[in-house]
Short mmCIF file of C-alpha atoms and ligand atoms in Angstrom, two decimals:
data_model
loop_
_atom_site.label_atom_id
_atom_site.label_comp_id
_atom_site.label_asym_id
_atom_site.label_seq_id
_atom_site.Cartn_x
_atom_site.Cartn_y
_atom_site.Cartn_z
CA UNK X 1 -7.62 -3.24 17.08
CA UNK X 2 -8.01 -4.29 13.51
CA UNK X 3 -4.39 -4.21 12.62
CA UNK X 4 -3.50 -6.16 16.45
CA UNK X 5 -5.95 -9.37 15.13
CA UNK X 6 -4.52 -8.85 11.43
CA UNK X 7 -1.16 -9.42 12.91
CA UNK X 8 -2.38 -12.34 14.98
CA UNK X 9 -4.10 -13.92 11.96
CA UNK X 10 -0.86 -13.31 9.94
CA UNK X 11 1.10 -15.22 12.34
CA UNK X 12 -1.44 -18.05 12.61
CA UNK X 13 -1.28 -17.85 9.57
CA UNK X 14 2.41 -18.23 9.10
CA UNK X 15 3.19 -20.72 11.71
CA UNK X 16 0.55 -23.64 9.82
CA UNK X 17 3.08 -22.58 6.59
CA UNK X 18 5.85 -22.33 8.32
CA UNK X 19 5.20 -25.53 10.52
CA UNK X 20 6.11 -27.82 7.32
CA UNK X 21 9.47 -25.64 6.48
CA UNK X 22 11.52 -25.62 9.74
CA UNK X 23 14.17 -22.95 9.49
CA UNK X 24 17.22 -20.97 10.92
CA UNK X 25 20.04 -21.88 12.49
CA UNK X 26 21.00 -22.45 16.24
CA UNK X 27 19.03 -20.74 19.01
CA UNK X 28 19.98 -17.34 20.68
CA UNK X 29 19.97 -16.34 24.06
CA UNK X 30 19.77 -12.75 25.43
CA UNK X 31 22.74 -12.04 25.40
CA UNK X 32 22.25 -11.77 21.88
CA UNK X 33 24.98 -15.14 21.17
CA UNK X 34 23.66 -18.44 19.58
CA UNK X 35 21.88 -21.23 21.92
CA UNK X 36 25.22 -22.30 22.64
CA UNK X 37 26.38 -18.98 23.72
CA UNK X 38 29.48 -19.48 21.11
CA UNK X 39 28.84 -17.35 18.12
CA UNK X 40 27.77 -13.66 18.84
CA UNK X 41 24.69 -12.47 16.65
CA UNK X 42 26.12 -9.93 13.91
CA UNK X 43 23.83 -7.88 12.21
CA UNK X 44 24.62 -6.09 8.72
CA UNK X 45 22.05 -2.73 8.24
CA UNK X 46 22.07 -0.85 4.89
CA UNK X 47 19.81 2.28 5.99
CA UNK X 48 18.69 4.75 3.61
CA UNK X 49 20.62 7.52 4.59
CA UNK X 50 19.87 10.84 6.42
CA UNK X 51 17.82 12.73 4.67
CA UNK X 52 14.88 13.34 7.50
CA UNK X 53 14.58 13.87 11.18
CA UNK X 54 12.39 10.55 11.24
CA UNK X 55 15.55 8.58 9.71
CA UNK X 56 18.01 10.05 12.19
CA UNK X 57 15.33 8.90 14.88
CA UNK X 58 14.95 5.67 13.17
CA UNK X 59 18.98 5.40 12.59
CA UNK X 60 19.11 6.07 16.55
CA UNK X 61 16.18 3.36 17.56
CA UNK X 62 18.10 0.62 15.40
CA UNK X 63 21.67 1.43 16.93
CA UNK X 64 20.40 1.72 20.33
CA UNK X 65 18.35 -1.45 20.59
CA UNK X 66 21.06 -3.42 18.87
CA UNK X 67 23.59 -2.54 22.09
CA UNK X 68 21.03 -3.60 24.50
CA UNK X 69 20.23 -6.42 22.69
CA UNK X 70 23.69 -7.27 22.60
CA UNK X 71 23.68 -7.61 19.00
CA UNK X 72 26.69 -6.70 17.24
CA UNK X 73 26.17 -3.84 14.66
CA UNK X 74 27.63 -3.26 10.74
CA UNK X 75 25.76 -0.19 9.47
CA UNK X 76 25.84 1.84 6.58
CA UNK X 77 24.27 5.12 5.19
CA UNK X 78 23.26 4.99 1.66
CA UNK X 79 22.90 8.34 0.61
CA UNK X 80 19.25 7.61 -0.96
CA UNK X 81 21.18 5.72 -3.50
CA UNK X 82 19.78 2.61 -4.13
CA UNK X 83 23.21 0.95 -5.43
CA UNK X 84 24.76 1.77 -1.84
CA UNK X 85 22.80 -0.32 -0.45
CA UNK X 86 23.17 -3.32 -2.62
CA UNK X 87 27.28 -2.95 -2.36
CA UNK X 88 26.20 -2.82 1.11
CA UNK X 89 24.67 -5.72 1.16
CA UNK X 90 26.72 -7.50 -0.72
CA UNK X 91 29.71 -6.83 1.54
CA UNK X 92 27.45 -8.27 4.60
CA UNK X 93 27.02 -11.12 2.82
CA UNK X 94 31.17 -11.74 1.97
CA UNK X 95 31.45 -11.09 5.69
CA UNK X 96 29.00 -13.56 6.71
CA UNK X 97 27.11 -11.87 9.24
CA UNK X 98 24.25 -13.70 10.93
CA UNK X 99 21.56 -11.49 9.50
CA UNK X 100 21.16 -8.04 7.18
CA UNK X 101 18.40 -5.85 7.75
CA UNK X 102 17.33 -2.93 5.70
CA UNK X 103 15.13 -0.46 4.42
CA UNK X 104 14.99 -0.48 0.94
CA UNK X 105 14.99 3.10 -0.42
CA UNK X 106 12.91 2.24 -3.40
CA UNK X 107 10.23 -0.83 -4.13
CA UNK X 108 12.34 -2.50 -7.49
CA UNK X 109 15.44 -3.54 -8.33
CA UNK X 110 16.54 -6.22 -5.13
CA UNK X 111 15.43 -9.21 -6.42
CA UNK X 112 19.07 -10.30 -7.69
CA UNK X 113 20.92 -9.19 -4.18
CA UNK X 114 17.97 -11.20 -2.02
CA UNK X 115 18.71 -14.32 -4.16
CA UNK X 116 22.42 -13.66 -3.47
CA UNK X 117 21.60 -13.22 -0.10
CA UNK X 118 19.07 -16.69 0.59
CA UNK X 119 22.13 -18.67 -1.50
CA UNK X 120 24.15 -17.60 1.33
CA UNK X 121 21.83 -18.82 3.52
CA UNK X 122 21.64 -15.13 5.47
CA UNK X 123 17.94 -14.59 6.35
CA UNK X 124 17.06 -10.27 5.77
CA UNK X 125 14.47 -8.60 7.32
CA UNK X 126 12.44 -5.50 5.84
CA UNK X 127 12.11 -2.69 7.82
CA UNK X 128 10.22 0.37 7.15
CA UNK X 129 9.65 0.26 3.68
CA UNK X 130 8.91 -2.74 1.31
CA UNK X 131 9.81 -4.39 -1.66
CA UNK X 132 7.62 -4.91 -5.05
CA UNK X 133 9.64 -8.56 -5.29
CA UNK X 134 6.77 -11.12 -5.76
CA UNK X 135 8.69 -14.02 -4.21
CA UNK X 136 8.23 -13.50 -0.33
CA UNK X 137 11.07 -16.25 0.33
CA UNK X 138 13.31 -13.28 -0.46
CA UNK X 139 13.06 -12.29 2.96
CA UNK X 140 11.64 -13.60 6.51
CA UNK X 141 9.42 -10.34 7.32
CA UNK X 142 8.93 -6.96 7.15
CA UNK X 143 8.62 -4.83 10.32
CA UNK X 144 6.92 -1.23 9.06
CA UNK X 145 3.91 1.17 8.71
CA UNK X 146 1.44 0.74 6.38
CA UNK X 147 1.58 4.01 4.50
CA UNK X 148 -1.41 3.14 2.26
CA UNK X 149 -3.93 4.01 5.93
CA UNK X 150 -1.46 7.10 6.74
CA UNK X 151 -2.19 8.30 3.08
CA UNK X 152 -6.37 7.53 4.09
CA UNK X 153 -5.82 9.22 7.40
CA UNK X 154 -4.44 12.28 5.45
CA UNK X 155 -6.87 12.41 3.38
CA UNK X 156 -10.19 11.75 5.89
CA UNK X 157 -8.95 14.74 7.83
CA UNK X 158 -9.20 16.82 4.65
CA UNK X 159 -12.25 15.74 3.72
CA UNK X 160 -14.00 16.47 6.98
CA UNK X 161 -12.68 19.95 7.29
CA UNK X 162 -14.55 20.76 3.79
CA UNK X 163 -17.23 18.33 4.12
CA UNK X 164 -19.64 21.69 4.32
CA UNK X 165 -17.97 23.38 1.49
CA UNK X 166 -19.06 23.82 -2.22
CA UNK X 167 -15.80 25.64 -3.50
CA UNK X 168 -13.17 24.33 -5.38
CA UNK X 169 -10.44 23.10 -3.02
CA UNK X 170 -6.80 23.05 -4.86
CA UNK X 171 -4.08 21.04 -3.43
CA UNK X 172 -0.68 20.68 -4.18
CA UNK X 173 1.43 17.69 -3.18
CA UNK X 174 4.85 17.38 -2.28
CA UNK X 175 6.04 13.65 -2.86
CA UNK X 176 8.17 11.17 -1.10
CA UNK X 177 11.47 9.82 -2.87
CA UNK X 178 10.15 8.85 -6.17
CA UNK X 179 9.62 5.04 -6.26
CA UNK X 180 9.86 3.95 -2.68
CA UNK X 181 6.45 2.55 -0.71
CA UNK X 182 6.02 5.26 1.14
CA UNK X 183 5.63 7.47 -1.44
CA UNK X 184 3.89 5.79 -3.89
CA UNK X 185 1.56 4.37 -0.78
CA UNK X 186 0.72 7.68 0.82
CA UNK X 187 0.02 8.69 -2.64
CA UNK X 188 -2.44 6.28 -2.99
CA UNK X 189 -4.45 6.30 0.74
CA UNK X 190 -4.91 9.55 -0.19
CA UNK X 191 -6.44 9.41 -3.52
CA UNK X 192 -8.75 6.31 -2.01
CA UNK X 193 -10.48 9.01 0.12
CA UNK X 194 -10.61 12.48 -1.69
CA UNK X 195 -12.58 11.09 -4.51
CA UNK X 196 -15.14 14.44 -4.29
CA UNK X 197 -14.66 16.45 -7.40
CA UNK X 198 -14.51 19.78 -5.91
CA UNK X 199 -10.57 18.63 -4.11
CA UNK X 200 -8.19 19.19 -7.56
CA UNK X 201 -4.98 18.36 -7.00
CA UNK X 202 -3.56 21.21 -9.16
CA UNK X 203 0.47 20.03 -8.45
CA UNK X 204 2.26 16.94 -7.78
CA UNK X 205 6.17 16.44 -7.32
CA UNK X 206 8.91 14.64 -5.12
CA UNK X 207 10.52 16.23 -2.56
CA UNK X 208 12.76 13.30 -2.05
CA UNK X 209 11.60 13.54 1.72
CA UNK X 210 14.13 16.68 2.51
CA UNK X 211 13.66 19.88 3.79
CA UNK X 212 16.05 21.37 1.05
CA UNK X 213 13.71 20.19 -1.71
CA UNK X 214 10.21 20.55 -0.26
CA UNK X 215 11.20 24.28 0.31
CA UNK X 216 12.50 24.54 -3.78
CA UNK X 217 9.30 22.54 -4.85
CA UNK X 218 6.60 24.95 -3.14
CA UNK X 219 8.42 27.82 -4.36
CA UNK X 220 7.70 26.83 -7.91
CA UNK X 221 4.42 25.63 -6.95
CA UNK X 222 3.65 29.18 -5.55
CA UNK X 223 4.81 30.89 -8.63
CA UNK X 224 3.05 28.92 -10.64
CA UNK X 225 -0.47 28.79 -8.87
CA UNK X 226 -2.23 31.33 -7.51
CA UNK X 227 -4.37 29.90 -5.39
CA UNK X 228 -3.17 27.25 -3.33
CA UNK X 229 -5.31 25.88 -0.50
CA UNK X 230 -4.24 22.74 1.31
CA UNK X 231 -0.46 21.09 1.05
CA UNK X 232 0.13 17.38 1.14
CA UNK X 233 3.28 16.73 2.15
CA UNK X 234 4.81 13.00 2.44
CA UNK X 235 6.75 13.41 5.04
CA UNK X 236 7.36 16.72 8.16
CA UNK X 237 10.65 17.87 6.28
CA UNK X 238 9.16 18.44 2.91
CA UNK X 239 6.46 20.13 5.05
CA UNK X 240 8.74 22.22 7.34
CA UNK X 241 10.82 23.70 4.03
CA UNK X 242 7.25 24.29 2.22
CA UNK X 243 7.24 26.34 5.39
CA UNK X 244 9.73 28.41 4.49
CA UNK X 245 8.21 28.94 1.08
CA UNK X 246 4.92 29.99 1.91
CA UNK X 247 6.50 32.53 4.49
CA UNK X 248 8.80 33.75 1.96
CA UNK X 249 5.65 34.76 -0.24
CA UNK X 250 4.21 36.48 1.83
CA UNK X 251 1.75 33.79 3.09
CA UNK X 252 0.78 32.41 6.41
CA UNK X 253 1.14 28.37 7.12
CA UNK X 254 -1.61 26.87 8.67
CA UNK X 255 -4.07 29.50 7.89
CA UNK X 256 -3.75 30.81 3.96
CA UNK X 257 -2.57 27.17 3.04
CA UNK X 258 -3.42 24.53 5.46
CA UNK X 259 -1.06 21.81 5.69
CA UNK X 260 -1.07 18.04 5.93
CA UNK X 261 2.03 15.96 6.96
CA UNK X 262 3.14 12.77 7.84
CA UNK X 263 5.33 11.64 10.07
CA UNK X 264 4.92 13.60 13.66
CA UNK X 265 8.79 14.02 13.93
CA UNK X 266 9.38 16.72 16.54
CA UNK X 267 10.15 19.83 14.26
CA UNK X 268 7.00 18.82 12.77
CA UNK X 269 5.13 18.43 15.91
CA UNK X 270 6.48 22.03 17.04
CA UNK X 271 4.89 23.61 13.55
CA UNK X 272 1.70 21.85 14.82
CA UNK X 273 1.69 22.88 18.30
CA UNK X 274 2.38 26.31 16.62
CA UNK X 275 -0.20 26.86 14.18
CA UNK X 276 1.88 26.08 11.14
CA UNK X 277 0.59 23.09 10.55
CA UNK X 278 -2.63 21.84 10.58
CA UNK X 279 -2.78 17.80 10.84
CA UNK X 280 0.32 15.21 11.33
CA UNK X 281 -0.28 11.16 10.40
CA UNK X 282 2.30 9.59 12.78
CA UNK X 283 5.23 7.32 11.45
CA UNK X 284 7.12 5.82 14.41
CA UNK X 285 10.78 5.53 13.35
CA UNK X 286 11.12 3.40 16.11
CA UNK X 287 11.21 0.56 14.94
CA UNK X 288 14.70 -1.11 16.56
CA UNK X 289 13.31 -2.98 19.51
CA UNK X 290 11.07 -4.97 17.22
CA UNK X 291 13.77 -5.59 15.00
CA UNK X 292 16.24 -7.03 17.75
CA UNK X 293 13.52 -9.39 18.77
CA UNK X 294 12.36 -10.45 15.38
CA UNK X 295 15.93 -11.28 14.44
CA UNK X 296 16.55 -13.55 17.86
CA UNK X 297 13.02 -15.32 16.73
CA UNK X 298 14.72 -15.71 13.16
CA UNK X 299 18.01 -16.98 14.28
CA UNK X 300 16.67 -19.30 16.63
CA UNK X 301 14.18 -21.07 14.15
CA UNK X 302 11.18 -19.58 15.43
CA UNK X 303 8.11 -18.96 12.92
CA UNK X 304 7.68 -14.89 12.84
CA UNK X 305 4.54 -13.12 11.23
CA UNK X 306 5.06 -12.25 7.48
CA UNK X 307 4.03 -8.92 8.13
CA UNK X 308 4.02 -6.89 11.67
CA UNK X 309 2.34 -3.37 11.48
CA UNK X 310 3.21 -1.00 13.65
CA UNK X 311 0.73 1.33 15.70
CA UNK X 312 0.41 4.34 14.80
CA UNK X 313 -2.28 7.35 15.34
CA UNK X 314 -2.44 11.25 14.04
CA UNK X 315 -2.43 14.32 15.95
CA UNK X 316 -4.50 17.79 15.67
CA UNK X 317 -2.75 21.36 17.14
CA UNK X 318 -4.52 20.69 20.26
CA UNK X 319 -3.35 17.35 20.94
CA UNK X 320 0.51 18.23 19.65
CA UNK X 321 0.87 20.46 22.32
CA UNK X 322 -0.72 17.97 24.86
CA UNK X 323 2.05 14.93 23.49
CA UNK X 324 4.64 17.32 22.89
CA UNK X 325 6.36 16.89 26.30
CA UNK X 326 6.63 13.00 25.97
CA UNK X 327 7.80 12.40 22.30
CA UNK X 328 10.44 10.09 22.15
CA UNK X 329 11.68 11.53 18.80
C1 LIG P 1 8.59 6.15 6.33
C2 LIG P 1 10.01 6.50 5.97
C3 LIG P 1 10.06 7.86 5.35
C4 LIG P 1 9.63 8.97 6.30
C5 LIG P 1 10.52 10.07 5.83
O1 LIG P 1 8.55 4.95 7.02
O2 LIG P 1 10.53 5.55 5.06
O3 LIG P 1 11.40 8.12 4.97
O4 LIG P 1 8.28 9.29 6.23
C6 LIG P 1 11.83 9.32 5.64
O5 LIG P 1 10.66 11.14 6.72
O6 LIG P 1 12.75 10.05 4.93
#
């Protein structure tokens, strides 16, 4: 409810700011063409890449809802390389598409390709994960998750399964892409709510969001610390290879070394239905529908929020297997 009237507030906000500016260029109609149906809506997208099961999901959202929004589509996969995606853009913007979306990979470093980009008079739009750039003209929104509450949710589930417990409680962490929002916010969340001295977080180190990594990472942690009791992993990859680890020493997931992950992609979803895993934040990925609209609202002039949230809740191993059957992703 909270983040539904922030929104609203947001875009009151917004359109008394906006009201003065005007902006964008001709209207759009469904079909996805400009108000007077003569110049199709082109979208460049430079995604991060494909290093999870929540950014093939999200890859598949943002291609889908682009067709049926009759948008046409100019995509391209980073490889978790940040100067990708600024050739990337850069190449939208000689080609003069209508609009470039993106997610930026980490928080720094775009302030000179935005400027490039509002020169060209090309609005962007943010999606999934945020930029540290303090001049919001850079860009007309950003559609994403607020990691900073999935990082609190994490971290209130921990604390209430130990809230009757004395004993040390060691915790390792296995970290998003080092630099990007979602990593440094989940980070964060968590440390706002497992303040209680006896939680020691005894190892901390990216897993840059792969399965590969999380599994090489928890094999070192294991060697190197005996007692392990809870992971924190940033994403259900990192999570699903720490799998691997713990079963490779010997250990059983979910039980010896409970684990906390974020994202509720179904592999991850699976582990929790199974035991493996004890408590998933969600992270929709799917995040094209609300992209498709927000650009028509863009291109046609229309004010648009400077922030839109999307909902999200958490699931235990009971409720995984209940949802299980309906996930979209
Ligand atoms: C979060 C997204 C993160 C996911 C990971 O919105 O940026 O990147 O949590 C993905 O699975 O790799």
């Amino acid at each position: 409810m909270y983040k539904k009237i922030s929104a609203l507030v947001l875009a009151g906000v917004t359109t008394l700011v906006m009201a003065g500016c005007g902006s964008g260029s001709g209207g759009t109609d469904s079909a996805g063409t400009s108000g007077s149906g003569d110049k199709k809506i082109v979208m460049g997208f430079a995604q991060v890449g494909a290093e999870s099961g929540w950014r093939t999901a999200n890859t598949k959202s943002i291609q889908e809802s682009a067709k049926e929004a009759g948008i046409e589509l100019k995509f391209s996969d980073a490889q978790q390389k940040q100067e990708n995606q600024i050739k990337a853009i850069r190449s939208y913007i000689q080609q003069k598409v209508s609009v470039i979306a993106f997610s930026p990979v980490v928080e720094s470093g775009w302030d000179t390709i935005l400027k490039e980009a509002k020169n060209a008079k090309i609005p962007v739009i943010l999606t999934d994960r945020a930029v540290d750039s303090p001049d919001k003209s850079l860009y007309k929104t950003f559609l994403g998750s607020d990691f900073v509450e999935e990082g609190k949710k994490a971290g209130q589930w921990l604390v209430d399964q130990y809230k009757d417990s004395k004993d040390p409680v060691n915790i390792v962490q296995l970290e998003g892409t080092t630099g990007s929002a979602p990593a440094n916010d989940r980070k964060a969340g968590f440390e706002q709510v497992v303040t209680d001295p006896k939680f020691k977080v005894i190892a901390s180190q990216t897993g840059d969001f792969t399965r590969a990594k999380g599994k090489e990472v928890m094999e070192a942690f294991l060697k190197a610390n005996p007692k392990i009791d809870v992971l924190y992993a940033h994403n259900d990859d990192m999570a699903l290879g720490a799998i691997e680890a713990i079963e490779g020493a010997g250990k059983v997931p979910g039980k010896d070394i409970k684990i906390i992950s974020v994202d509720a992609v179904h592999d991850g979803m699976q582990a929790l239905a199974d035991g493996k895993i004890n408590y998933i934040v969600e992270c929709s990925p799917l995040l094209g529908p609300q992209l498709m609209d927000l650009t028509k609202k863009v291109l046609a002039g229309e004010e648009v929020p400077a922030r839109v949230v999307t909902e999200e809740t958490a699931f235990t191993q009971e409720q995984a297997k209940q949802a299980l059957p309906e996930r979209k992703y």
